[in-house]
Rosetta silent file (secondary structure, phi, psi, omega in degrees, C-alpha in Angstrom):
SEQUENCE: YVSEKVGGAQGTKLDDEFLEFEKRTDALSAWVENIKTRTIEVLQPNPAARFKLHTQGAYQKITGSTKSAKYPQPEFLLGDSMMKSANDLGDDLLLSQALVDAGECMKQISEAKDALDSNVKQNFLEPLTLLQTKDLKEVMHHRKKLSGRRLDYDCKKRKKERGSNISDEDLRIAEEKFLESKELAESGMINLFDNESDQIGQLLAFVDALSQFYRQGAESLNGLTHVLQQKMDEAVAKPRTERKIFKPTSSPPSYDDVSSVDENDNYAMVGANEFVMPTNNHAAAAAHSSEKPYAKALYDFAPENEHELGFREGDTIYLLSRIDENWMEGSCNGQTGYFPSSYVDVVVNLP
SCORE:     score description
SCORE:     0.000 S_00000001
   1 L     0.000  -25.802  175.255    0.085   -0.023    0.023 S_00000001
   2 H   -45.454  -48.210  178.339    2.945    2.218    0.397 S_00000001
   3 H   -59.617  -28.666  174.068    3.262    2.520   -3.407 S_00000001
   4 H   -69.977  -35.906  174.678   -0.371    3.844   -3.498 S_00000001
   5 H   -75.202  -46.672  175.009    0.502    6.679   -1.172 S_00000001
   6 H   -56.142  -49.961 -173.059    3.866    7.502   -2.831 S_00000001
   7 L   -64.400  -16.558  177.336    2.706    7.364   -6.184 S_00000001
   8 L    71.207   33.127 -175.240   -0.143    9.841   -5.353 S_00000001
   9 L   -65.847  140.150 -170.607   -2.584    7.681   -7.090 S_00000001
  10 L   -70.309  125.394  173.266   -6.187    9.093   -7.142 S_00000001
  11 L   -94.691 -172.855 -177.166   -8.431    7.070   -4.502 S_00000001
  12 L   -76.992  120.434 -169.213  -11.928    6.599   -4.330 S_00000001
  13 L   -70.110  139.122 -176.458  -13.636    9.957   -3.760 S_00000001
  14 L  -105.563  136.310 -173.929  -15.859   10.594   -0.739 S_00000001
  15 L   -68.742  155.033 -171.511  -18.788   12.669   -1.215 S_00000001
  16 H   -50.327  -34.763  176.516  -18.943   16.413   -0.227 S_00000001
  17 H   -74.357  -30.596 -179.098  -21.220   15.805    2.705 S_00000001
  18 H   -71.863  -46.265  176.229  -18.946   13.428    4.110 S_00000001
  19 H   -59.958  -54.549  177.238  -16.018   15.587    3.750 S_00000001
  20 H   -59.930  -26.097  176.266  -17.881   18.572    5.582 S_00000001
  21 H   -73.238  -36.395  166.529  -18.575   16.382    8.410 S_00000001
  22 H   -57.932  -48.561 -165.203  -14.842   15.408    8.814 S_00000001
  23 H   -69.865  -38.628  179.792  -13.932   19.079    8.720 S_00000001
  24 H   -71.593  -45.540 -178.570  -16.705   19.761   11.628 S_00000001
  25 H   -54.436  -61.051  176.262  -15.579   16.696   13.550 S_00000001
  26 H   -34.671  -63.915  175.933  -11.912   18.038   13.534 S_00000001
  27 H   -43.120  -53.664  174.442  -13.054   21.328   14.573 S_00000001
  28 H   -43.975  -55.403 -175.910  -15.255   19.778   17.300 S_00000001
  29 H   -63.989  -37.984  178.849  -12.270   17.706   18.700 S_00000001
  30 H   -68.051  -41.303 -177.593  -10.011   20.837   18.717 S_00000001
  31 H   -60.835  -43.984 -179.046  -12.673   22.843   20.485 S_00000001
  32 H   -58.782  -53.570 -174.348  -13.004   20.355   23.205 S_00000001
  33 H   -56.984  -54.439 -163.873   -9.398   20.084   23.866 S_00000001
  34 H   -73.612  -39.416 -173.906   -8.891   23.986   23.768 S_00000001
  35 H   -76.347  -43.645  172.671  -11.923   24.742   25.953 S_00000001
  36 H   -50.061  -61.569 -169.589  -10.999   22.146   28.629 S_00000001
  37 H   -61.993  -30.027 -169.085   -7.591   23.722   28.979 S_00000001
  38 H   -90.138  -32.337  176.464   -8.671   27.367   29.162 S_00000001
  39 H   -57.556  -60.694 -169.051  -11.629   26.393   31.635 S_00000001
  40 H   -59.482  -24.228  172.629   -9.118   24.775   34.049 S_00000001
  41 H   -79.958  -40.242  171.232   -6.803   28.106   33.816 S_00000001
  42 H   -38.892  -65.206  178.441  -10.059   30.070   34.614 S_00000001
  43 H   -73.520  -29.782  170.091  -10.624   27.981   37.797 S_00000001
  44 L  -130.438   93.311 -169.989   -7.068   27.494   38.667 S_00000001
  45 L   -77.784  -22.918 -175.123   -4.992   30.285   37.499 S_00000001
  46 L   -95.171  120.687 -177.849   -1.528   29.656   39.103 S_00000001
  47 H   -65.668  -37.676 -173.699    0.315   27.171   36.896 S_00000001
  48 H   -69.901  -39.886 -172.399    2.716   26.002   39.632 S_00000001
  49 H   -83.591  -21.320  165.434   -0.054   25.233   42.085 S_00000001
  50 H   -59.753  -54.299  178.683   -1.944   23.384   39.115 S_00000001
  51 H   -68.985  -41.173  173.496    0.979   21.067   38.551 S_00000001
  52 H   -61.343  -36.960  169.601    1.627   20.422   42.213 S_00000001
  53 H   -58.490  -57.738 -173.223   -2.239   19.591   42.574 S_00000001
  54 H   -50.968  -45.197 -173.284   -1.901   17.321   39.465 S_00000001
  55 H   -73.034  -43.493  176.264    1.198   15.506   40.853 S_00000001
  56 H   -57.923  -32.029 -177.072   -0.503   15.062   44.285 S_00000001
  57 H   -73.160  -53.459  174.305   -3.585   13.664   42.582 S_00000001
  58 H   -53.744  -48.078 -176.341   -1.298   11.217   40.696 S_00000001
  59 H   -63.407  -36.934 -174.025    0.616   10.199   43.669 S_00000001
  60 H   -70.285  -41.597  173.214   -2.671    9.611   45.756 S_00000001
  61 H   -55.151  -43.550 -179.899   -3.940    7.469   42.934 S_00000001
  62 H   -65.357  -46.195 -178.805   -0.778    5.223   43.045 S_00000001
  63 H   -81.955   -9.836  176.857   -0.909    4.986   46.847 S_00000001
  64 L    75.736   16.871  179.116   -4.540    4.586   47.090 S_00000001
  65 L   -64.418  152.437 -170.931   -5.114    7.428   49.376 S_00000001
  66 L  -102.436  -24.475 -174.224   -8.736    8.588   49.843 S_00000001
  67 L   -62.258  103.485 -167.945   -7.587   12.122   50.830 S_00000001
  68 L   -78.812  126.232  174.989   -8.222   14.655   47.916 S_00000001
  69 L   -66.061  146.178 -176.222   -5.915   17.368   47.303 S_00000001
  70 L  -132.195  134.130 -172.809   -7.396   20.982   47.079 S_00000001
  71 L   -58.386  117.819 -175.441   -6.451   23.905   44.907 S_00000001
  72 L   -72.747  110.479 -178.525   -5.162   26.873   47.193 S_00000001
  73 L   -72.379  137.215  179.993   -7.505   29.593   46.112 S_00000001
  74 H   -71.187  -14.202  166.803   -5.755   33.093   46.239 S_00000001
  75 H   -60.067  -46.398 -178.762   -8.889   34.502   47.903 S_00000001
  76 H   -64.216  -51.214  174.746   -8.209   32.203   50.764 S_00000001
  77 H   -57.281  -42.752  175.084   -4.621   33.009   51.028 S_00000001
  78 H   -51.597  -61.207 -170.216   -5.326   36.794   50.790 S_00000001
  79 H   -58.150  -37.060  176.371   -8.060   36.555   53.486 S_00000001
  80 H   -56.306  -45.871 -175.893   -5.521   34.417   55.812 S_00000001
  81 H   -65.504  -37.021  176.430   -2.882   37.025   55.399 S_00000001
  82 H   -67.888  -35.341  179.935   -5.264   39.754   56.488 S_00000001
  83 H   -64.693  -36.977  176.271   -6.460   38.009   59.594 S_00000001
  84 H   -75.002  -28.206  172.929   -3.023   37.328   60.594 S_00000001
  85 H   -77.084  -30.734  179.266   -1.950   40.927   60.182 S_00000001
  86 H   -73.983  -24.538  168.619   -5.049   42.027   62.225 S_00000001
  87 H   -77.413  -34.750  178.318   -3.880   39.781   65.051 S_00000001
  88 H   -69.568  -35.062 -178.290   -0.454   41.128   65.061 S_00000001
  89 H   -77.319  -23.989  179.978   -1.779   44.761   65.185 S_00000001
  90 L   109.995  149.471  179.483   -4.214   43.962   68.180 S_00000001
  91 L   -86.836   -2.156  177.618   -7.884   43.758   68.273 S_00000001
  92 L   -79.322  -30.879  176.954   -8.387   47.287   69.876 S_00000001
  93 L   -83.189  138.241 -178.888   -7.855   49.074   66.537 S_00000001
  94 H   -46.577  -43.515 -171.424  -10.534   49.774   64.014 S_00000001
  95 H   -63.069  -39.956  170.162   -8.015   48.838   61.203 S_00000001
  96 H   -46.083  -56.139  174.016   -7.640   45.414   62.843 S_00000001
  97 H   -52.983  -41.474 -177.482  -11.372   44.955   63.034 S_00000001
  98 H   -80.427  -23.819  170.486  -11.669   46.042   59.306 S_00000001
  99 H   -73.191  -21.264  177.822   -8.897   43.490   58.250 S_00000001
 100 H   -78.667  -39.132  175.178  -10.805   40.779   59.952 S_00000001
 101 H   -55.483  -35.456 -178.161  -14.099   41.729   58.218 S_00000001
 102 H   -68.286  -48.834  174.486  -12.088   41.812   54.936 S_00000001
 103 H   -64.212  -21.053  174.796  -10.498   38.486   55.475 S_00000001
 104 H   -76.913  -33.780 -176.233  -13.651   36.759   56.338 S_00000001
 105 H   -65.966  -54.007 -177.581  -15.167   38.099   53.140 S_00000001
 106 H   -61.849  -18.199  179.961  -12.228   36.841   51.044 S_00000001
 107 H   -95.188   -7.511  167.615  -12.637   33.297   52.560 S_00000001
 108 H   -83.993  -39.697  170.185  -16.322   33.348   51.910 S_00000001
 109 H   -60.613  -35.777 -169.266  -15.383   34.223   48.208 S_00000001
 110 H   -70.084  -39.990 -173.714  -12.713   31.248   48.410 S_00000001
 111 H   -74.247  -31.113  177.455  -15.404   28.947   49.503 S_00000001
 112 H   -68.602  -39.518  176.636  -17.869   29.961   46.640 S_00000001
 113 H   -67.672  -28.795  172.640  -14.825   29.294   44.268 S_00000001
 114 H   -70.317  -35.806  171.370  -14.313   25.977   45.540 S_00000001
 115 H   -54.785  -54.728 -178.995  -18.122   25.445   44.837 S_00000001
 116 H   -67.076  -29.928  176.071  -17.791   26.661   41.386 S_00000001
 117 H   -54.942  -53.933  179.300  -14.740   24.462   40.774 S_00000001
 118 H   -66.092  -32.634 -179.258  -16.676   21.393   41.907 S_00000001
 119 H   -66.823  -56.430 -172.854  -19.770   22.469   39.930 S_00000001
 120 H   -62.495  -36.009  167.984  -17.938   23.163   36.767 S_00000001
 121 H   -56.013  -38.561 -169.328  -15.850   19.828   36.908 S_00000001
 122 H   -91.229  -30.501  179.122  -18.899   17.784   37.407 S_00000001
 123 H  -107.725   -0.964  171.014  -21.274   19.488   34.815 S_00000001
 124 H  -136.679  -48.201 -164.634  -19.005   20.720   32.059 S_00000001
 125 H   -73.976  -42.577 -172.979  -15.246   19.411   32.206 S_00000001
 126 H   -62.320  -50.073 -177.810  -16.425   15.794   33.051 S_00000001
 127 H   -68.894  -34.916  174.593  -19.114   15.622   30.208 S_00000001
 128 H   -70.505  -32.112  170.792  -16.584   17.205   27.704 S_00000001
 129 H   -70.461  -32.500  167.971  -13.953   14.626   28.804 S_00000001
 130 H   -64.126  -44.177 -178.841  -16.413   11.889   28.099 S_00000001
 131 H   -68.671  -37.863  177.488  -17.297   13.190   24.674 S_00000001
 132 H   -62.721  -45.863  174.832  -13.589   13.302   24.126 S_00000001
 133 H   -87.807   -8.600  176.355  -12.680   10.128   25.162 S_00000001
 134 H  -116.404  -81.335 -170.198  -15.603    8.114   24.049 S_00000001
 135 H   -63.459  -49.101 -178.162  -17.770    9.506   21.208 S_00000001
 136 H   -67.024  -37.182 -179.806  -14.982   11.303   19.519 S_00000001
 137 H   -67.819  -31.955  172.070  -12.478    8.765   20.086 S_00000001
 138 H   -63.088  -48.664  169.756  -14.753    6.218   18.487 S_00000001
 139 H   -54.443  -37.241  173.294  -15.439    8.349   15.530 S_00000001
 140 H   -67.804  -40.121  177.619  -11.663    8.909   14.965 S_00000001
 141 H   -62.503  -34.259  179.813  -11.112    5.147   15.132 S_00000001
 142 H   -74.693  -41.982 -169.579  -13.722    4.578   12.270 S_00000001
 143 H   -66.254  -44.176  174.577  -12.290    7.282   10.223 S_00000001
 144 H   -70.847  -26.468  170.804   -8.741    5.746   10.499 S_00000001
 145 H   -67.250  -45.987  176.126   -9.969    2.305    9.766 S_00000001
 146 H   -54.023  -42.065 -177.354  -11.746    3.809    6.677 S_00000001
 147 H   -62.491  -40.643  169.380   -8.781    5.334    5.559 S_00000001
 148 H   -52.890  -55.630  179.430   -7.140    1.868    5.621 S_00000001
 149 H   -61.083  -40.193  172.466   -9.874    0.025    3.981 S_00000001
 150 H   -49.393  -46.906 -168.806  -10.162    2.771    1.431 S_00000001
 151 H   -76.635  -32.586  178.723   -6.455    2.493    0.414 S_00000001
 152 H   -66.152  -53.433 -174.725   -6.733   -1.373    0.430 S_00000001
 153 H   -58.910  -48.680 -172.320   -9.977   -1.380   -1.946 S_00000001
 154 H   -62.032  -28.387 -178.581   -8.188    1.358   -4.185 S_00000001
 155 H   -72.653  -49.991  167.107   -5.038   -0.913   -4.268 S_00000001
 156 H   -64.128  -32.782  172.009   -6.911   -3.882   -5.381 S_00000001
 157 H   -54.460  -69.689 -175.585   -8.995   -2.163   -7.871 S_00000001
 158 H   -40.724  -50.561 -171.412   -5.898   -0.759   -9.508 S_00000001
 159 H   -61.591  -48.051  174.904   -4.177   -4.060   -9.473 S_00000001
 160 H   -65.723  -29.613  175.751   -7.073   -5.745  -11.262 S_00000001
 161 H   -71.889  -25.921  173.421   -7.349   -3.040  -13.870 S_00000001
 162 L   -90.535    8.815  169.185   -3.538   -3.807  -14.557 S_00000001
 163 L    88.604   -1.527  176.393   -4.301   -7.437  -15.020 S_00000001
 164 L   -58.457  164.471 -165.918   -2.968   -8.751  -11.598 S_00000001
 165 L   -87.791   67.406 -176.250   -4.265  -11.873  -10.175 S_00000001
 166 L  -121.242  114.836  175.836   -7.158  -10.178   -8.004 S_00000001
 167 L   -73.731  168.148 -174.550  -10.519  -12.090   -8.016 S_00000001
 168 H   -73.030  -41.043  170.184  -13.775  -10.336   -8.220 S_00000001
 169 H   -46.771  -52.354  174.121  -14.580  -11.842   -4.988 S_00000001
 170 H   -57.759  -43.288 -167.934  -11.570  -10.315   -3.170 S_00000001
 171 H   -80.078  -33.436  177.467  -12.462   -6.825   -4.780 S_00000001
 172 H   -56.515  -57.420  177.532  -16.112   -7.187   -3.630 S_00000001
 173 H   -51.095  -51.456  178.538  -14.999   -7.875   -0.032 S_00000001
 174 H   -57.706  -44.999 -167.355  -12.621   -5.029   -0.061 S_00000001
 175 H   -72.457  -38.398 -178.496  -15.136   -2.647   -1.439 S_00000001
 176 H   -66.773  -34.568  178.380  -17.898   -3.839    1.257 S_00000001
 177 H   -70.390  -48.478  168.930  -15.376   -3.328    4.191 S_00000001
 178 H   -37.509  -55.318 -176.461  -14.808    0.089    2.677 S_00000001
 179 H   -81.612  -14.031 -177.984  -18.359    1.377    2.569 S_00000001
 180 H   -70.875  -60.737  172.547  -19.019   -0.559    5.966 S_00000001
 181 H   -41.388  -48.762 -175.804  -16.240    1.789    7.461 S_00000001
 182 H   -64.556  -46.220 -179.555  -17.679    4.837    5.707 S_00000001
 183 H   -66.294  -26.772  178.863  -20.962    4.217    7.069 S_00000001
 184 H   -79.106  -45.696  174.322  -19.795    3.728   10.635 S_00000001
 185 H   -53.024  -53.404  175.483  -17.537    6.813   10.430 S_00000001
 186 H   -63.103  -43.820  178.631  -20.490    8.905    8.963 S_00000001
 187 H   -66.782  -25.716  171.469  -23.160    7.728   11.313 S_00000001
 188 H   -78.037  -36.294 -179.691  -20.806    8.617   14.301 S_00000001
 189 H   -70.208  -41.338 -175.430  -20.183   12.138   13.051 S_00000001
 190 H   -57.124  -44.434 -173.404  -23.803   12.565   12.316 S_00000001
 191 H   -68.021  -35.128 -176.246  -24.583   11.505   15.984 S_00000001
 192 H   -64.494  -52.018 -176.873  -22.070   13.867   17.421 S_00000001
 193 H   -73.467  -15.983  179.410  -23.942   16.972   15.725 S_00000001
 194 H   -79.058  -20.952  176.974  -27.368   15.603   16.329 S_00000001
 195 L  -106.611   37.034 -177.179  -26.676   15.768   20.141 S_00000001
 196 H   -76.293   -1.900  166.068  -25.294   19.124   20.003 S_00000001
 197 H   -63.419  -40.440  164.654  -28.073   20.124   22.500 S_00000001
 198 H   -50.534  -40.754  178.041  -25.807   18.248   24.900 S_00000001
 199 H   -71.567  -37.471 -178.579  -22.985   20.418   24.398 S_00000001
 200 H   -61.509  -51.110 -179.464  -25.109   23.315   24.703 S_00000001
 201 H   -56.269  -38.844  175.280  -26.734   22.256   27.832 S_00000001
 202 H   -72.392  -50.049 -168.428  -23.298   21.724   29.426 S_00000001
 203 H   -68.387  -22.567  169.590  -21.908   25.024   28.256 S_00000001
 204 H   -60.949  -40.430  168.856  -25.084   26.442   29.868 S_00000001
 205 H   -60.504  -47.844  169.466  -24.285   24.841   32.945 S_00000001
 206 H   -52.161  -42.139 -179.580  -20.897   26.309   33.038 S_00000001
 207 H   -67.203  -37.883 -175.372  -22.215   29.823   32.548 S_00000001
 208 H   -74.529  -34.066  179.139  -24.889   29.364   35.100 S_00000001
 209 H   -60.288  -48.120 -176.325  -22.119   28.083   37.613 S_00000001
 210 H   -66.740  -45.069  170.985  -20.064   31.265   36.885 S_00000001
 211 H   -46.096  -45.246 -165.630  -23.298   33.527   37.217 S_00000001
 212 H   -77.681  -42.861 -169.729  -23.826   32.039   40.576 S_00000001
 213 H   -77.684  -37.694  175.134  -20.179   32.389   41.919 S_00000001
 214 H   -71.127  -32.978 -178.979  -19.994   36.222   40.678 S_00000001
 215 H   -79.061  -45.330  168.042  -23.304   36.955   42.121 S_00000001
 216 H   -58.611  -35.825  173.639  -22.307   35.300   45.530 S_00000001
 217 H   -59.391  -52.267 -178.789  -19.082   37.417   45.284 S_00000001
 218 H   -67.627  -36.077  179.004  -20.796   40.738   44.721 S_00000001
 219 H   -58.472  -40.727 -170.078  -23.257   40.103   47.667 S_00000001
 220 H   -66.273  -40.605  180.000  -20.242   39.398   49.977 S_00000001
 221 H   -68.225  -35.109  162.814  -18.318   42.403   48.695 S_00000001
 222 H   -48.462  -57.298 -174.161  -21.427   44.733   49.059 S_00000001
 223 H   -59.087  -40.750  178.795  -21.865   43.681   52.595 S_00000001
 224 H   -60.411  -41.137  176.655  -18.099   44.144   53.126 S_00000001
 225 H   -57.018  -57.354  178.664  -18.273   47.718   51.686 S_00000001
 226 H   -47.796  -52.672  179.018  -21.039   48.581   53.947 S_00000001
 227 H   -56.893  -39.425 -176.306  -19.247   47.284   57.040 S_00000001
 228 H   -84.126  -23.379  169.485  -16.008   49.102   56.161 S_00000001
 229 H   -58.046  -45.113  167.514  -17.810   52.304   55.305 S_00000001
 230 H   -56.987  -30.608  179.281  -18.962   52.188   58.915 S_00000001
 231 H   -76.750  -48.291  177.854  -15.605   51.524   60.307 S_00000001
 232 H   -59.819  -33.762  179.600  -14.166   54.489   58.343 S_00000001
 233 H   -67.843  -37.630 -165.534  -17.014   56.814   59.508 S_00000001
 234 H   -93.038  -21.620  173.636  -16.309   55.834   62.995 S_00000001
 235 H   -81.429  -16.629  178.922  -12.392   56.202   62.609 S_00000001
 236 H   -88.123  -28.424 -177.895  -12.864   59.603   61.194 S_00000001
 237 H   -75.466  -14.774 -169.383  -15.169   60.594   64.078 S_00000001
 238 L   -72.732  131.914 -173.846  -12.627   59.178   66.601 S_00000001
 239 L   -75.271  138.752 -177.028  -10.860   62.187   68.419 S_00000001
 240 L   -75.270  145.601 -170.365   -7.257   62.432   67.418 S_00000001
 241 L   -79.299  120.461 -177.185   -4.474   62.187   70.059 S_00000001
 242 L   -75.543  134.397 -170.305   -3.135   65.593   70.860 S_00000001
 243 L  -125.459  109.525 -173.877    0.593   66.041   70.611 S_00000001
 244 L   -69.970  133.327  173.994    2.653   69.155   71.796 S_00000001
 245 L  -101.741  107.205  176.931    5.082   70.193   69.109 S_00000001
 246 L   -84.318  148.385 -174.131    8.381   71.698   70.388 S_00000001
 247 L  -129.467  139.437  178.818   10.250   74.250   68.523 S_00000001
 248 L   -63.372  154.348 -171.078   13.840   75.273   69.285 S_00000001
 249 L   -92.600   -9.967  177.225   14.229   78.639   71.006 S_00000001
 250 L  -148.593  161.992 -174.696   17.100   79.858   68.887 S_00000001
 251 L   -72.031  151.262  175.956   18.535   79.329   65.495 S_00000001
 252 L   -77.424  142.411  173.076   21.503   76.772   65.106 S_00000001
 253 L   -69.452  153.637  172.111   24.801   78.278   64.724 S_00000001
 254 L   -80.700  155.258  175.517   27.020   77.602   61.634 S_00000001
 255 L   -57.594  -15.334  176.995   30.021   75.652   62.029 S_00000001
 256 L   -77.373  -39.115 -171.251   32.168   78.698   61.316 S_00000001
 257 L   -76.255  -16.262 -175.197   30.444   80.679   64.218 S_00000001
 258 L   -81.903  100.129 -173.013   31.147   78.289   66.882 S_00000001
 259 L  -138.275   -4.877  171.175   33.693   79.893   69.029 S_00000001
 260 L  -142.797 -178.957  173.408   32.214   80.353   72.506 S_00000001
 261 L  -140.175  171.684  169.498   29.816   78.990   74.964 S_00000001
 262 L   -76.197  131.259 -177.434   27.744   80.396   77.779 S_00000001
 263 H   -61.630  -11.662  172.518   29.530   81.121   80.752 S_00000001
 264 H   -80.670   -7.322  178.050   26.776   79.708   82.879 S_00000001
 265 H   -87.410   -0.202  175.547   27.119   76.436   81.438 S_00000001
 266 L    54.747   34.049 -177.461   30.392   76.061   83.285 S_00000001
 267 L   -99.169  147.409  172.184   32.013   74.494   80.050 S_00000001
 268 E  -107.223  131.539  169.670   35.798   75.080   79.319 S_00000001
 269 E   -83.021  119.551  171.938   36.733   75.317   75.642 S_00000001
 270 L   -94.505  -54.312 -176.178   39.677   73.241   74.852 S_00000001
 271 L  -140.818 -177.169  166.311   39.711   73.090   71.066 S_00000001
 272 L   -60.696  131.874 -173.957   37.212   73.383   68.213 S_00000001
 273 L    43.412   31.777  175.759   34.102   71.558   69.166 S_00000001
 274 L  -114.954  130.201 -177.935   35.870   70.232   72.311 S_00000001
 275 E  -137.357  162.619  175.347   34.443   70.936   75.773 S_00000001
 276 E  -110.792  107.195  177.500   35.244   70.179   79.374 S_00000001
 277 L   -67.251  153.817  179.390   32.257   69.257   81.665 S_00000001
 278 L   -58.452  162.595  178.458   31.894   70.876   84.854 S_00000001
 279 L  -102.095   70.464  172.313   33.226   68.738   87.754 S_00000001
 280 L   -99.416  177.495 -178.353   29.987   67.741   89.476 S_00000001
 281 H   -72.066  -48.916 -177.409   29.464   64.035   90.575 S_00000001
 282 H   -53.466  -52.759 -179.416   27.029   63.222   87.741 S_00000001
 283 H   -64.216  -36.257 -176.343   29.301   64.445   85.082 S_00000001
 284 H   -74.451  -31.807  177.820   32.419   62.760   86.655 S_00000001
 285 H   -56.776  -47.801 -174.215   30.309   59.468   86.597 S_00000001
 286 H   -79.083  -15.606  174.858   29.518   59.809   83.018 S_00000001
 287 H   -63.945  -46.820 -174.976   33.159   60.784   82.289 S_00000001
 288 L   -80.722   -7.771 -170.937   34.305   57.614   83.618 S_00000001
 289 L   -81.589  144.745 -175.789   31.615   55.482   81.906 S_00000001
 290 L   -87.441  -10.284 -179.287   32.843   53.358   79.208 S_00000001
 291 L   -73.996  135.684  171.620   29.410   53.971   77.334 S_00000001
 292 L   -75.070  148.648 -174.166   29.461   56.287   74.425 S_00000001
 293 L   -67.279  146.344  176.141   27.407   59.395   74.927 S_00000001
 294 E  -169.681  152.639 -168.902   23.979   59.280   73.350 S_00000001
 295 E  -127.015  159.430  175.778   20.560   60.558   73.506 S_00000001
 296 E  -107.418  129.308 -174.425   16.976   59.288   72.591 S_00000001
 297 E   -82.728  133.632 -174.389   14.770   61.244   70.347 S_00000001
 298 L   -84.204  -33.726 -171.005   11.606   62.514   72.097 S_00000001
 299 L  -147.307  162.357  177.608    9.975   63.813   68.832 S_00000001
 300 L   -65.044  145.426  175.211   10.545   63.742   65.055 S_00000001
 301 E  -141.797  119.022 -174.509   12.774   66.555   63.942 S_00000001
 302 L   -97.722  123.933  175.557   12.890   67.556   60.208 S_00000001
 303 L   -66.361  139.150  179.843   16.019   69.636   59.419 S_00000001
 304 L  -110.903  -18.121 -174.108   15.291   72.976   57.734 S_00000001
 305 L  -123.559  174.304 -172.221   18.935   73.958   57.195 S_00000001
 306 L   -72.861  -34.317  177.928   21.982   72.274   55.618 S_00000001
 307 L  -107.470   31.437  176.104   23.815   71.516   58.641 S_00000001
 308 E   -96.813  150.293  173.866   20.823   70.179   60.895 S_00000001
 309 L  -100.002  120.755  177.256   20.497   66.523   61.799 S_00000001
 310 L   -78.186  162.573  161.875   17.066   64.840   61.026 S_00000001
 311 E  -175.676  166.429  175.734   15.623   62.027   62.983 S_00000001
 312 L  -107.317  159.896  177.274   12.442   60.305   64.034 S_00000001
 313 L   -62.446  131.382 -173.631   11.120   59.681   67.518 S_00000001
 314 L    96.743  -14.508  177.502   12.831   56.866   69.148 S_00000001
 315 L   -73.627  152.152 -177.460   15.999   57.054   67.195 S_00000001
 316 E   -96.536  114.208  176.255   19.405   56.969   69.092 S_00000001
 317 E  -105.756  124.123  176.760   21.649   60.039   68.313 S_00000001
 318 E   -85.618  137.749 -170.353   25.323   59.724   69.445 S_00000001
 319 E   -89.139  133.748  167.356   26.472   62.972   70.977 S_00000001
 320 E  -110.100  -33.755  164.415   29.516   64.681   69.872 S_00000001
 321 E  -164.176  163.615  169.724   29.563   68.231   71.406 S_00000001
 322 E  -107.996  121.079 -175.809   27.242   70.886   72.797 S_00000001
 323 L   -69.949  -48.380 -172.699   26.959   74.072   70.854 S_00000001
 324 L  -163.975 -175.177  177.537   25.029   76.178   73.340 S_00000001
 325 L   -63.401  -11.564 -175.102   22.165   75.786   75.686 S_00000001
 326 L  -112.663  -21.386  179.125   19.745   75.091   72.998 S_00000001
 327 E  -130.612  146.901  174.333   21.707   73.043   70.465 S_00000001
 328 E  -128.046  163.948 -170.566   23.878   69.990   70.312 S_00000001
 329 E  -122.932  134.096 -166.826   25.829   68.330   67.549 S_00000001
 330 E  -147.580  169.680  161.113   25.203   64.400   67.045 S_00000001
 331 E  -134.954  143.677  173.936   25.088   61.690   64.391 S_00000001
 332 E  -142.508  131.891  165.487   22.294   59.396   63.547 S_00000001
 333 L    74.790   37.545 -175.890   21.672   57.055   60.744 S_00000001
 334 L    68.261    2.580  177.542   25.051   57.909   59.292 S_00000001
 335 E  -105.395  143.974  174.241   24.338   61.647   59.269 S_00000001
 336 E  -128.382  142.205 -174.854   26.080   64.280   61.311 S_00000001
 337 E  -177.964 -176.606 -176.112   24.551   67.691   62.177 S_00000001
 338 E   -94.557  147.401  170.155   23.089   70.150   64.853 S_00000001
 339 E  -152.111  155.751  175.586   19.768   69.514   66.571 S_00000001
 340 E   -67.551  124.743 -170.779   17.801   71.023   69.219 S_00000001
 341 H   -63.174  -28.266 -168.259   18.512   69.695   72.707 S_00000001
 342 H   -76.657   -8.443 -177.640   14.902   70.058   73.869 S_00000001
 343 H   -89.016   -1.022 -171.204   14.047   67.260   71.207 S_00000001
 344 E  -136.344  164.425 -178.500   16.019   64.473   73.012 S_00000001
 345 E  -115.825  104.676 -176.469   16.357   62.809   76.205 S_00000001
 346 E   -74.503  125.656  179.249   20.212   62.530   77.067 S_00000001
 347 E   -92.771  -58.799  173.528   20.819   58.928   78.360 S_00000001
 348 E   -90.270   96.101 -158.386   24.694   59.155   78.370 S_00000001
 349 L   -86.351  163.597  171.001   25.871   62.747   78.707 S_00000001
 350 L   -54.214  137.150  178.498   29.182   64.169   77.121 S_00000001
 351 L   -65.000    0.000    0.000   32.175   63.634   79.086 S_00000001
């Protein structure tokens, strides 16, 4: 039969109606495969999670485990993260309460998506798989068998025409087998499209499941919107914490102008930016301390001039020198500059 294919001899023609059914059957087969793949991507958009779920399912089949693996819905993961964050913040904050409400809503949507997943698999994907593995597979089998029998019939017919030892009975049997396969293939293809109401019904079930899911999601989100609006109104009406803002009583001197200190401070100038503390007991103890002089920021300080040192409440400022009664020099976060002494609490004083 290879010579028949290689030689390109014209075979027995199939009627136009049969060829049209073949074309539509091929399109239906491609449609089923493509729609199944895309539907799974809608239900389970994370390819890594899909692969892991598939692998776990295969392993459970091998081991005979009855525990079914479950796709990790992103809404569930988001809701779980929100609720954990609320727990870390503490339940006395309105923000924490809002996060709990939002997290519960996300988990409700996740449960609705699990239900969608189960519904679509049962009423849409499984029927498509059955169509693919049974009806379409059977039709493709008859078409393949038809192709072989057609080739056999054409070969014997051509050999007989050339005078080969092919009996009329052999040719008749080959023709009958060819026509039988053609009838089976054609009947199977006709049945596929006579039952298109089944495919439309399955598609309807899929769309109805999606509609139900989005409706449940919208209801949950609308309820959450109402709750969060109440929380926001409550937060807006909540009185704000009053906090006194301290301002320095004088402007910081420039580096060039630092040449003297207040006589009442009992500091002695030794060299540029170097001072000797008065000899009282507290200063003496600090001077002998091995700890580096530093202070803790009481308030945020935003520098307004080039040589000022900015910091935030709670920052540690290492002290370098005292400029006057209102200003000190120090370093914080890799920066060095002046800052108002009223903004800090000196923990270890300058020596």
